[in-house]
Short mmCIF file of C-alpha atoms in Angstrom, two decimals:
data_model
loop_
_atom_site.label_atom_id
_atom_site.label_comp_id
_atom_site.label_asym_id
_atom_site.label_seq_id
_atom_site.Cartn_x
_atom_site.Cartn_y
_atom_site.Cartn_z
CA MET A 210 236.33 128.92 74.17
CA SER A 211 233.28 131.37 74.11
CA THR A 212 231.64 133.48 71.44
CA THR A 213 229.86 136.69 71.81
CA THR A 214 227.00 137.41 68.83
CA GLU A 215 224.14 140.00 68.69
CA ASN A 216 220.80 138.24 67.91
CA PRO A 217 218.44 140.29 65.35
CA THR A 218 216.62 141.14 68.55
CA GLY A 219 219.28 143.05 69.64
CA THR A 220 219.89 140.97 72.58
CA VAL A 221 223.53 139.55 73.17
CA SER A 222 223.95 135.55 73.03
CA ARG A 223 226.78 134.10 74.13
CA THR A 224 228.05 130.46 73.60
CA VAL A 225 230.88 128.37 75.52
CA VAL A 226 232.08 125.37 74.41
CA VAL A 227 233.26 122.76 76.99
CA VAL A 228 235.73 120.00 75.83
CA GLY A 229 235.40 117.01 78.36
CA HIS A 230 232.36 116.07 80.51
CA GLY A 231 234.25 115.03 83.25
CA MET A 232 233.72 115.99 86.89
CA VAL A 233 235.61 119.75 86.14
CA GLY A 234 233.51 119.99 83.24
CA HIS A 235 230.42 119.02 84.48
CA ARG A 236 231.06 121.26 87.73
CA PHE A 237 231.57 124.21 85.53
CA VAL A 238 228.50 123.93 83.62
CA GLU A 239 226.78 123.86 86.85
CA ALA A 240 228.25 126.82 88.07
CA LEU A 241 227.84 128.92 85.16
CA ARG A 242 224.00 127.79 84.81
CA SER A 243 223.57 128.70 88.18
CA ARG A 244 225.05 132.15 88.18
CA ASP A 245 223.42 133.05 84.46
CA THR A 246 220.01 134.04 85.60
CA GLU A 247 219.21 135.64 82.35
CA SER A 248 219.90 132.71 80.29
CA THR A 249 222.94 134.66 78.02
CA TRP A 250 225.03 131.68 77.67
CA LYS A 251 224.51 128.88 75.33
CA VAL A 252 226.63 125.83 76.59
CA VAL A 253 227.87 123.38 74.35
CA VAL A 254 229.53 120.12 75.59
CA LEU A 255 232.03 118.11 73.52
CA SER A 256 232.34 114.47 74.99
CA GLU A 257 233.67 111.37 73.72
CA GLU A 258 231.73 109.65 76.53
CA ALA A 259 228.07 108.58 75.69
CA GLU A 260 227.02 108.32 79.05
CA ALA A 261 226.61 111.30 81.67
CA ALA A 262 229.26 112.36 83.86
CA TYR A 263 229.81 110.85 86.98
CA ASP A 264 232.02 111.21 90.19
CA ARG A 265 234.99 109.15 89.34
CA VAL A 266 236.37 109.68 92.77
CA GLY A 267 233.41 108.55 94.49
CA LEU A 268 233.44 105.68 92.08
CA SER A 269 236.82 104.25 93.48
CA SER A 270 234.86 104.32 97.19
CA TYR A 271 232.26 102.43 95.62
CA VAL A 272 234.02 99.30 93.93
CA GLY A 273 237.19 99.51 96.60
CA ALA A 274 235.60 96.58 98.23
CA TRP A 275 235.16 94.65 95.00
CA ASP A 276 237.89 91.63 94.04
CA ARG A 277 240.10 93.12 92.38
CA GLY A 278 241.64 89.99 90.86
CA ALA A 279 237.92 89.06 89.47
CA LEU A 280 237.97 92.41 87.48
CA ALA A 281 241.77 92.18 85.91
CA LEU A 282 241.86 92.18 82.30
CA ALA A 283 245.04 90.23 82.29
#
């Protein structure tokens, strides 16, 4: 979702709302920020998680050597 509004100064301000802060949401925000050299975009990220985004694919490699039996919940 995005909106465009005109500020009292006459400059255009745009807001983009990103739902979810997983890998895709995080990379989208990074890409938008790197291209937004005039700070035109205000970014709002909505996420259920309280922690910052992390590489879930990389996490699989990191914990791959752990004893899965010891991590089982049932």
